[in-house]
Each structure stands twice: as structure tokens, then as C-alpha cells.
Amino acid sequence: MEKYIINGGNKLYGTMRVQTAKNAVLPILAAAVLTDGKVRLLDIPRITDVKNMVKILSCLGCDAVYEGENLTIDSSVADCYEIPSELAHELRSSVFLLGSVISRFHTAKIAYPGGCDIGLRPVDLHLTGLKRLGVEITEENGYIICKCDKLCGNEIMLDCPSVGATENIMLAAVKAEGTTVIQNAAREPEIEDLQRFLNRMGARVCGAGSGTIIIEGVKSLGGCEYHPIADRIEAGTFLVAAAMCGGEVTLEGASAENISSLLHKLRENGCKIRINGDKISLESHRRLTSVKSIETQPYPGFPTDLQAQFTALCCICRGHSIITENLFETRFKYAPELRKMGADITVINRNAFIRGVEKFKGATVVAHDLRGGAALVLAALAAEGRSEILDISHIDRGYGAFEYKLRSLGADIVRVSV
């Protein structure tokens, strides 16, 4: 087990390049199962979630090899349709493989997926969509078992715009007979990226980024080379860090459009933000003003994956804030940890009521999930004194070389074994 030791109070200055998006890479890795050709993915971060997905691909029989920061996957030798339970429990995104594995083998078996404990995230929408494509689904002893003679296109209306269900249905439908139409589809940039990757392999998908996605089934897909989009959540995390600590940070390779809801709120806080192509610069040299209220929403609304980081910022702003979490019911598990650092935050149901304090105080706190853990790191960077962040394996799931990037900007942070 490892932890971070952080001496807070340093301002952040400098430039860093944003990593490739975890939430784009994982469904793209699942999509690689659909082709008998080789797929070469560029600039893939070696974060825990990606490593676990690569392990799953290897268990399915795929060859997956890193060459520097690039990852080559050969699925031509894939010969297994069962996703190991120990890996499925570690990685929520293993559920994406249902669509691609059922398309490849006409059968699939997976244990119920795990990941961060941030509330109920039922896979009902995934399974309902697959059933509409002709998949028979049974559940036995904690496993989901899918079988079909063939996949047939159909019209699918999602009860809510689930990112995972939208992507899973896309993966199952690309080689189905006929046309599939997904209504009330999620609109996240990562879904557009999956569409671009599938079409690069020879699929016929259109409409991603809107509420209606149309997939015309094709008989086969080929290999390709592809560079997934930049990680908007990592970009947002570092911008919030600069806002909390003060200083001036420039991100390269970022998309301002993909985090426009965050940039709007940071300007409302009092940050100075400049955008020049794929560069975003933020300046913060004084105590910021609270945003009165914010609610997480599906894209293009404020992202739930930046809620914890932004809440940490609000805790040291001047004034009061109300943060409402609409997507996951237990995503405020980090709030008691922030209170150990001096935050005045009260959580009632899905709302956090915040009275801004002047500073955080250093403390020993525990990361309970990926984004909550990142928020604790940011709080410690802005705090007065020394902090320890325990159980940082959660943070490693989504942030590559986190402490090195922060140190390059002037933070005093080290990783040590416990």
C-alpha cells in the first residue's frame, strides 16, 4: 500500500500536457475485440484501469503489447468469451466488453463489474439494449451470461442517457444485421471518440454527440491506428488545482469545448482563463468567490467526475455554495475527510452545503474513490501544513504520473510505501 505526503501552500506555475482520456480508452480497448486485424493505439496512459482492461483482453486470448506509450492489440487469436471475475470486480468498465464479446463469439460470460464505490450503477440499461438486439440473458451465481444465434439491428430507447449503455449497444450493433437506432443516447465526447474509432475500422456509425445514434451493421472490421482524445477530467482537475493553490498553469492538448461548463464556473469564481487553440491557461492570485449553486448533469452539463474537485475549491472560497449530485447517490464520501482538514461542509441526501473557510489545515485522510481521492490531494496542496493521503490506489485508476505532474508545477508531493 502507498500514500501521498504533501506539504501544502505552494503556488503552481508551469505547463503540462493532458493525458489521453481514460473514459475514451476503455471502450476503445473493448472495441478492439471486434476486429481480426491489429489495432495500434497511441499515447495510452499506464493507469490501473487501462492495465486491468489489457489483462482482460489477454485473458480473452488477445495479444496486447506496449511499445513505449503506444499499445498494439491483436485480436485475431482471441478464443475465450469469459471475462474473469477477479478482473471484472476490479474494473467497472469491463461491462463494455459484453457488447463486443457477444458480437465476436455470440456468447459472453461476465461477473457483475466493480470499480469505485460511488453508489448504485445498475447494468439494466445495458442488458435491456442487448436484448433488443436479440441477445438472451440469464443471471447465475453473480454472473451475467449472454447468448444469441445472431445480432439483429433494432430501435432502442434508453430510459436515461447512460454513457456505458450507449457505448455497449454501439459495440454490439456495429456487426449486427440491419440498422440500429439508439434514442436518448448519451452525448459525451468519449462517445464521439468511440464512433470515430469504429468508423476508422470500417463501421458505419453516425450521430454520436447528439441524442440519436444510427448504426448500420457491417460484416467485418479491419485494423487501424488511432489516437484517442485528451482527458477532460484530468484537464479539469489540474485547472481546479491551480485555482485552489494560486499561480498560473497552462494545459496543452486540452479541449476547452469539452470542459466549457467547468470553465464557466471557474470564471464565475474569479479565475482568469485564456484559450489559444488546444492550450488553456488559468491564473489565480487571490481568494476566490463561491459559486452559489451547481448541479451535476449529463454532458454538456457539469460533469459528475469533476464534482468532488470543484467542491474542494468551494470549501475555501469566500461565501456559501450548494453542490447537488444528480447522477450518483453516494458520491460525497470524501466530505468527512475534507472536514478533517477544516472544511465547513454538510451533506444531506444529494446536496452538500458549504460555508467557505479561509484555508484547509493539513491532516491525514483516506481516499475512498478515484475523484474523491483527487479532491483530497487538491485540498492538501492548498492546505497549511502537512497532509497524508492514504489508499491512493483509487487515484492511480485514473491519473497517470499524478505526483510527477504536480511536482513539475511546483507542488511538494511524494509517494511513499506504507
Short mmCIF file of N, CA, C and O in Angstrom, two decimals, residues 81-172:
data_model
loop_
_atom_site.label_atom_id
_atom_site.label_comp_id
_atom_site.label_asym_id
_atom_site.label_seq_id
_atom_site.Cartn_x
_atom_site.Cartn_y
_atom_site.Cartn_z
N TYR A 81 -14.56 -16.34 -24.32
CA TYR A 81 -15.68 -15.39 -24.16
C TYR A 81 -16.00 -15.11 -22.70
O TYR A 81 -16.96 -14.41 -22.40
N GLU A 82 -15.19 -15.64 -21.77
CA GLU A 82 -15.46 -15.43 -20.35
C GLU A 82 -14.51 -14.39 -19.78
O GLU A 82 -13.29 -14.50 -19.94
N ILE A 83 -15.06 -13.38 -19.12
CA ILE A 83 -14.27 -12.31 -18.51
C ILE A 83 -14.05 -12.67 -17.05
O ILE A 83 -15.01 -12.85 -16.29
N PRO A 84 -12.80 -12.83 -16.63
CA PRO A 84 -12.52 -13.32 -15.27
C PRO A 84 -13.16 -12.47 -14.19
O PRO A 84 -13.14 -11.24 -14.24
N SER A 85 -13.72 -13.15 -13.18
CA SER A 85 -14.46 -12.44 -12.14
C SER A 85 -13.57 -11.51 -11.34
O SER A 85 -13.98 -10.40 -10.99
N GLU A 86 -12.31 -11.91 -11.07
CA GLU A 86 -11.45 -11.05 -10.25
C GLU A 86 -11.13 -9.74 -10.95
O GLU A 86 -11.00 -8.69 -10.31
N LEU A 87 -11.04 -9.76 -12.28
CA LEU A 87 -10.78 -8.52 -13.02
C LEU A 87 -12.05 -7.71 -13.22
O LEU A 87 -12.04 -6.49 -13.17
N ALA A 88 -13.17 -8.40 -13.44
CA ALA A 88 -14.45 -7.69 -13.59
C ALA A 88 -14.79 -6.93 -12.31
O ALA A 88 -15.32 -5.82 -12.35
N HIS A 89 -14.48 -7.54 -11.16
CA HIS A 89 -14.77 -6.87 -9.89
C HIS A 89 -13.88 -5.65 -9.68
O HIS A 89 -14.27 -4.70 -8.99
N GLU A 90 -12.70 -5.63 -10.29
CA GLU A 90 -11.79 -4.51 -10.15
C GLU A 90 -12.14 -3.34 -11.08
O GLU A 90 -11.81 -2.20 -10.79
N LEU A 91 -12.80 -3.64 -12.18
CA LEU A 91 -12.96 -2.64 -13.23
C LEU A 91 -14.41 -2.55 -13.69
O LEU A 91 -14.93 -3.45 -14.33
N ARG A 92 -15.05 -1.43 -13.36
CA ARG A 92 -16.42 -1.20 -13.79
C ARG A 92 -16.56 -1.28 -15.30
O ARG A 92 -17.53 -1.83 -15.83
N SER A 93 -15.58 -0.74 -16.03
CA SER A 93 -15.68 -0.66 -17.48
C SER A 93 -15.55 -2.01 -18.17
O SER A 93 -15.69 -2.10 -19.39
N SER A 94 -15.30 -3.09 -17.42
CA SER A 94 -15.30 -4.41 -18.02
C SER A 94 -16.65 -4.74 -18.64
O SER A 94 -16.73 -5.56 -19.55
N VAL A 95 -17.71 -4.07 -18.17
CA VAL A 95 -19.04 -4.33 -18.73
C VAL A 95 -19.12 -3.95 -20.20
O VAL A 95 -19.94 -4.49 -20.95
N PHE A 96 -18.24 -3.02 -20.66
CA PHE A 96 -18.23 -2.65 -22.07
C PHE A 96 -17.96 -3.85 -22.96
O PHE A 96 -18.36 -3.89 -24.12
N LEU A 97 -17.24 -4.82 -22.41
CA LEU A 97 -16.85 -5.96 -23.22
C LEU A 97 -18.02 -6.88 -23.57
O LEU A 97 -17.91 -7.70 -24.47
N LEU A 98 -19.14 -6.76 -22.85
CA LEU A 98 -20.29 -7.59 -23.18
C LEU A 98 -20.68 -7.43 -24.64
O LEU A 98 -20.88 -8.41 -25.36
N GLY A 99 -20.83 -6.17 -25.08
CA GLY A 99 -21.26 -5.92 -26.46
C GLY A 99 -20.30 -6.45 -27.49
O GLY A 99 -20.71 -7.08 -28.47
N SER A 100 -19.00 -6.22 -27.28
CA SER A 100 -18.02 -6.65 -28.27
C SER A 100 -17.80 -8.16 -28.23
O SER A 100 -17.64 -8.81 -29.27
N VAL A 101 -17.81 -8.76 -27.03
CA VAL A 101 -17.61 -10.21 -26.94
C VAL A 101 -18.80 -10.97 -27.50
O VAL A 101 -18.63 -11.97 -28.21
N ILE A 102 -20.02 -10.51 -27.22
CA ILE A 102 -21.19 -11.19 -27.78
C ILE A 102 -21.21 -11.05 -29.29
O ILE A 102 -21.62 -11.95 -30.03
N SER A 103 -20.73 -9.92 -29.82
CA SER A 103 -20.65 -9.74 -31.27
C SER A 103 -19.61 -10.68 -31.87
O SER A 103 -19.83 -11.25 -32.95
N ARG A 104 -18.51 -10.89 -31.17
CA ARG A 104 -17.41 -11.71 -31.68
C ARG A 104 -17.73 -13.21 -31.59
O ARG A 104 -17.52 -13.98 -32.54
N PHE A 105 -18.26 -13.64 -30.43
CA PHE A 105 -18.41 -15.08 -30.18
C PHE A 105 -19.87 -15.56 -30.11
O PHE A 105 -20.11 -16.75 -30.00
N HIS A 106 -20.82 -14.63 -30.14
CA HIS A 106 -22.24 -14.93 -29.97
C HIS A 106 -22.54 -15.52 -28.60
O HIS A 106 -23.62 -16.09 -28.38
N THR A 107 -21.62 -15.40 -27.69
CA THR A 107 -21.84 -15.76 -26.30
C THR A 107 -20.85 -14.97 -25.45
O THR A 107 -19.77 -14.60 -25.91
N ALA A 108 -21.22 -14.69 -24.21
CA ALA A 108 -20.34 -13.94 -23.31
C ALA A 108 -20.73 -14.26 -21.88
O ALA A 108 -21.90 -14.51 -21.56
N LYS A 109 -19.73 -14.26 -21.00
CA LYS A 109 -19.98 -14.51 -19.58
C LYS A 109 -19.12 -13.56 -18.77
O LYS A 109 -17.91 -13.48 -18.97
N ILE A 110 -19.75 -12.82 -17.88
CA ILE A 110 -19.03 -11.83 -17.08
C ILE A 110 -19.63 -11.75 -15.69
O ILE A 110 -20.86 -11.85 -15.52
N ALA A 111 -18.77 -11.61 -14.68
CA ALA A 111 -19.24 -11.33 -13.34
C ALA A 111 -19.71 -9.89 -13.27
O ALA A 111 -19.28 -9.03 -14.06
N TYR A 112 -20.61 -9.59 -12.33
CA TYR A 112 -21.04 -8.21 -12.18
C TYR A 112 -19.83 -7.33 -11.94
O TYR A 112 -18.99 -7.64 -11.09
N PRO A 113 -19.71 -6.22 -12.68
CA PRO A 113 -18.50 -5.39 -12.61
C PRO A 113 -18.41 -4.60 -11.32
O PRO A 113 -19.40 -4.32 -10.66
N GLY A 114 -17.15 -4.19 -11.00
CA GLY A 114 -16.91 -3.41 -9.79
C GLY A 114 -16.52 -1.99 -10.11
O GLY A 114 -17.18 -1.31 -10.88
N GLY A 115 -15.39 -1.52 -9.53
CA GLY A 115 -14.96 -0.13 -9.71
C GLY A 115 -15.16 0.66 -8.45
O GLY A 115 -15.28 0.11 -7.36
N CYS A 116 -15.23 1.98 -8.56
CA CYS A 116 -15.38 2.84 -7.39
C CYS A 116 -16.74 2.64 -6.73
O CYS A 116 -17.76 2.47 -7.41
N ASP A 117 -16.75 2.72 -5.41
CA ASP A 117 -17.99 2.63 -4.65
C ASP A 117 -18.59 4.03 -4.52
O ASP A 117 -18.39 4.72 -3.52
N ILE A 118 -19.32 4.45 -5.53
CA ILE A 118 -19.92 5.79 -5.51
C ILE A 118 -21.44 5.70 -5.63
O ILE A 118 -22.11 6.67 -5.97
N GLY A 119 -21.99 4.51 -5.36
CA GLY A 119 -23.43 4.35 -5.42
C GLY A 119 -23.83 3.28 -6.41
O GLY A 119 -23.01 2.66 -7.08
N LEU A 120 -25.13 3.05 -6.49
CA LEU A 120 -25.66 2.04 -7.38
C LEU A 120 -25.46 2.45 -8.84
O LEU A 120 -25.76 3.57 -9.22
N ARG A 121 -24.92 1.53 -9.63
CA ARG A 121 -24.77 1.79 -11.06
C ARG A 121 -25.24 0.54 -11.80
O ARG A 121 -24.45 -0.23 -12.33
N PRO A 122 -26.57 0.30 -11.79
CA PRO A 122 -27.09 -0.94 -12.35
C PRO A 122 -26.81 -1.05 -13.84
O PRO A 122 -26.71 -0.05 -14.55
N VAL A 123 -26.65 -2.30 -14.29
CA VAL A 123 -26.38 -2.55 -15.71
C VAL A 123 -27.66 -2.88 -16.46
O VAL A 123 -27.61 -3.38 -17.59
N ASP A 124 -28.81 -2.56 -15.87
CA ASP A 124 -30.09 -2.90 -16.51
C ASP A 124 -30.21 -2.31 -17.91
O ASP A 124 -30.71 -2.98 -18.83
N LEU A 125 -29.78 -1.05 -18.09
CA LEU A 125 -29.91 -0.42 -19.39
C LEU A 125 -29.05 -1.13 -20.43
O LEU A 125 -29.44 -1.27 -21.59
N HIS A 126 -27.87 -1.59 -20.03
CA HIS A 126 -27.00 -2.35 -20.93
C HIS A 126 -27.72 -3.62 -21.39
O HIS A 126 -27.78 -3.93 -22.59
N LEU A 127 -28.27 -4.36 -20.42
CA LEU A 127 -28.88 -5.66 -20.72
C LEU A 127 -30.15 -5.50 -21.54
O LEU A 127 -30.40 -6.27 -22.48
N THR A 128 -30.94 -4.48 -21.21
CA THR A 128 -32.16 -4.24 -21.98
C THR A 128 -31.84 -3.93 -23.44
O THR A 128 -32.49 -4.42 -24.36
N GLY A 129 -30.80 -3.12 -23.65
CA GLY A 129 -30.39 -2.80 -25.02
C GLY A 129 -29.92 -4.02 -25.77
O GLY A 129 -30.27 -4.22 -26.95
N LEU A 130 -29.12 -4.88 -25.12
CA LEU A 130 -28.64 -6.09 -25.78
C LEU A 130 -29.80 -7.04 -26.11
O LEU A 130 -29.80 -7.68 -27.16
N LYS A 131 -30.78 -7.11 -25.22
CA LYS A 131 -31.95 -7.95 -25.50
C LYS A 131 -32.68 -7.48 -26.76
O LYS A 131 -33.16 -8.29 -27.55
N ARG A 132 -32.73 -6.16 -26.95
CA ARG A 132 -33.39 -5.61 -28.14
C ARG A 132 -32.65 -6.01 -29.43
O ARG A 132 -33.24 -6.00 -30.51
N LEU A 133 -31.39 -6.37 -29.30
CA LEU A 133 -30.60 -6.79 -30.46
C LEU A 133 -30.64 -8.31 -30.66
O LEU A 133 -29.98 -8.83 -31.56
N GLY A 134 -31.42 -9.01 -29.80
CA GLY A 134 -31.58 -10.45 -29.97
C GLY A 134 -30.78 -11.31 -29.02
O GLY A 134 -30.69 -12.53 -29.22
N VAL A 135 -30.22 -10.72 -27.96
CA VAL A 135 -29.41 -11.47 -27.02
C VAL A 135 -30.30 -12.05 -25.91
O VAL A 135 -31.13 -11.35 -25.34
N GLU A 136 -30.12 -13.33 -25.63
CA GLU A 136 -30.77 -13.97 -24.49
C GLU A 136 -29.85 -13.86 -23.29
O GLU A 136 -28.67 -14.22 -23.37
N ILE A 137 -30.38 -13.39 -22.17
CA ILE A 137 -29.55 -13.10 -21.00
C ILE A 137 -30.08 -13.84 -19.78
O ILE A 137 -31.28 -13.80 -19.48
N THR A 138 -29.18 -14.55 -19.10
CA THR A 138 -29.52 -15.19 -17.83
C THR A 138 -28.50 -14.73 -16.79
O THR A 138 -27.39 -14.29 -17.13
N GLU A 139 -28.89 -14.82 -15.55
CA GLU A 139 -28.01 -14.44 -14.45
C GLU A 139 -27.89 -15.62 -13.49
O GLU A 139 -28.90 -16.13 -13.00
N GLU A 140 -26.66 -16.09 -13.26
CA GLU A 140 -26.41 -17.26 -12.43
C GLU A 140 -25.22 -17.03 -11.52
O GLU A 140 -24.11 -16.73 -11.99
N ASN A 141 -25.45 -17.14 -10.21
CA ASN A 141 -24.36 -17.09 -9.23
C ASN A 141 -23.45 -15.88 -9.39
O ASN A 141 -22.23 -15.99 -9.32
N GLY A 142 -24.06 -14.72 -9.62
CA GLY A 142 -23.28 -13.49 -9.75
C GLY A 142 -22.69 -13.25 -11.12
O GLY A 142 -21.92 -12.31 -11.30
N TYR A 143 -23.03 -14.08 -12.10
CA TYR A 143 -22.55 -13.93 -13.47
C TYR A 143 -23.69 -13.52 -14.40
O TYR A 143 -24.85 -13.92 -14.21
N ILE A 144 -23.34 -12.73 -15.40
CA ILE A 144 -24.26 -12.41 -16.50
C ILE A 144 -23.84 -13.27 -17.69
O ILE A 144 -22.69 -13.23 -18.12
N ILE A 145 -24.77 -14.06 -18.22
CA ILE A 145 -24.48 -14.96 -19.34
C ILE A 145 -25.33 -14.55 -20.53
O ILE A 145 -26.56 -14.46 -20.43
N CYS A 146 -24.68 -14.24 -21.64
CA CYS A 146 -25.36 -13.76 -22.84
C CYS A 146 -25.16 -14.75 -23.99
O CYS A 146 -24.04 -15.23 -24.20
N LYS A 147 -26.22 -15.01 -24.73
CA LYS A 147 -26.13 -15.89 -25.89
C LYS A 147 -27.05 -15.38 -26.99
O LYS A 147 -28.08 -14.78 -26.71
N CYS A 148 -26.66 -15.64 -28.24
CA CYS A 148 -27.54 -15.31 -29.36
C CYS A 148 -27.11 -16.11 -30.58
O CYS A 148 -25.94 -16.49 -30.71
N ASP A 149 -28.07 -16.40 -31.46
CA ASP A 149 -27.74 -17.03 -32.74
C ASP A 149 -27.15 -15.98 -33.69
O ASP A 149 -26.21 -16.25 -34.42
N LYS A 150 -27.76 -14.80 -33.66
CA LYS A 150 -27.25 -13.68 -34.44
C LYS A 150 -27.77 -12.39 -33.82
O LYS A 150 -28.80 -12.38 -33.13
N LEU A 151 -27.08 -11.31 -34.10
CA LEU A 151 -27.49 -9.99 -33.64
C LEU A 151 -28.25 -9.29 -34.75
O LEU A 151 -27.81 -9.30 -35.91
N CYS A 152 -29.38 -8.69 -34.41
CA CYS A 152 -30.21 -8.00 -35.41
C CYS A 152 -30.46 -6.57 -34.95
O CYS A 152 -30.80 -6.33 -33.79
N GLY A 153 -30.28 -5.63 -35.87
CA GLY A 153 -30.50 -4.23 -35.56
C GLY A 153 -31.91 -3.96 -35.09
O GLY A 153 -32.85 -4.67 -35.47
N ASN A 154 -32.07 -2.92 -34.28
CA ASN A 154 -33.38 -2.59 -33.76
C ASN A 154 -33.37 -1.15 -33.28
O ASN A 154 -32.31 -0.51 -33.21
N GLU A 155 -34.51 -0.62 -32.92
CA GLU A 155 -34.61 0.71 -32.32
C GLU A 155 -34.61 0.56 -30.81
O GLU A 155 -35.35 -0.26 -30.26
N ILE A 156 -33.76 1.33 -30.15
CA ILE A 156 -33.59 1.22 -28.70
C ILE A 156 -33.74 2.59 -28.08
O ILE A 156 -33.03 3.53 -28.43
N MET A 157 -34.67 2.71 -27.16
CA MET A 157 -34.89 3.95 -26.43
C MET A 157 -34.35 3.78 -25.01
O MET A 157 -34.86 2.95 -24.25
N LEU A 158 -33.32 4.54 -24.66
CA LEU A 158 -32.77 4.47 -23.31
C LEU A 158 -33.62 5.27 -22.34
O LEU A 158 -34.05 6.39 -22.65
N ASP A 159 -33.88 4.71 -21.16
CA ASP A 159 -34.66 5.43 -20.16
C ASP A 159 -33.94 6.68 -19.66
O ASP A 159 -34.57 7.66 -19.27
N CYS A 160 -32.61 6.63 -19.65
CA CYS A 160 -31.80 7.80 -19.33
C CYS A 160 -30.54 7.72 -20.18
O CYS A 160 -30.16 6.63 -20.62
N PRO A 161 -29.88 8.85 -20.43
CA PRO A 161 -28.73 8.86 -21.34
C PRO A 161 -27.47 8.30 -20.69
O PRO A 161 -26.53 9.03 -20.37
N SER A 162 -27.44 6.99 -20.48
CA SER A 162 -26.31 6.32 -19.85
C SER A 162 -25.14 6.22 -20.83
O SER A 162 -25.30 5.73 -21.95
N VAL A 163 -23.97 6.67 -20.38
CA VAL A 163 -22.77 6.59 -21.21
C VAL A 163 -22.42 5.14 -21.50
O VAL A 163 -22.22 4.73 -22.64
N GLY A 164 -22.33 4.33 -20.44
CA GLY A 164 -21.93 2.94 -20.61
C GLY A 164 -22.89 2.15 -21.48
O GLY A 164 -22.47 1.37 -22.34
N ALA A 165 -24.20 2.33 -21.26
CA ALA A 165 -25.18 1.60 -22.06
C ALA A 165 -25.12 2.03 -23.52
O ALA A 165 -25.20 1.19 -24.43
N THR A 166 -24.96 3.33 -23.76
CA THR A 166 -24.85 3.81 -25.14
C THR A 166 -23.66 3.16 -25.84
O THR A 166 -23.77 2.66 -26.96
N GLU A 167 -22.51 3.14 -25.17
CA GLU A 167 -21.30 2.57 -25.77
C GLU A 167 -21.43 1.07 -25.97
O GLU A 167 -21.02 0.52 -27.00
N ASN A 168 -22.02 0.37 -25.00
CA ASN A 168 -22.15 -1.08 -25.11
C ASN A 168 -23.05 -1.47 -26.27
O ASN A 168 -22.76 -2.41 -27.03
N ILE A 169 -24.13 -0.75 -26.44
CA ILE A 169 -25.05 -1.03 -27.55
C ILE A 169 -24.36 -0.74 -28.89
O ILE A 169 -24.51 -1.49 -29.86
N MET A 170 -23.60 0.35 -28.94
CA MET A 170 -22.83 0.64 -30.17
C MET A 170 -21.92 -0.52 -30.53
O MET A 170 -21.85 -0.95 -31.69
N LEU A 171 -21.21 -1.06 -29.53
CA LEU A 171 -20.26 -2.14 -29.78
C LEU A 171 -20.97 -3.41 -30.25
O LEU A 171 -20.45 -4.14 -31.10
N ALA A 172 -22.14 -3.68 -29.70
CA ALA A 172 -22.87 -4.87 -30.11
C ALA A 172 -23.50 -4.72 -31.49
O ALA A 172 -23.65 -5.70 -32.22
#
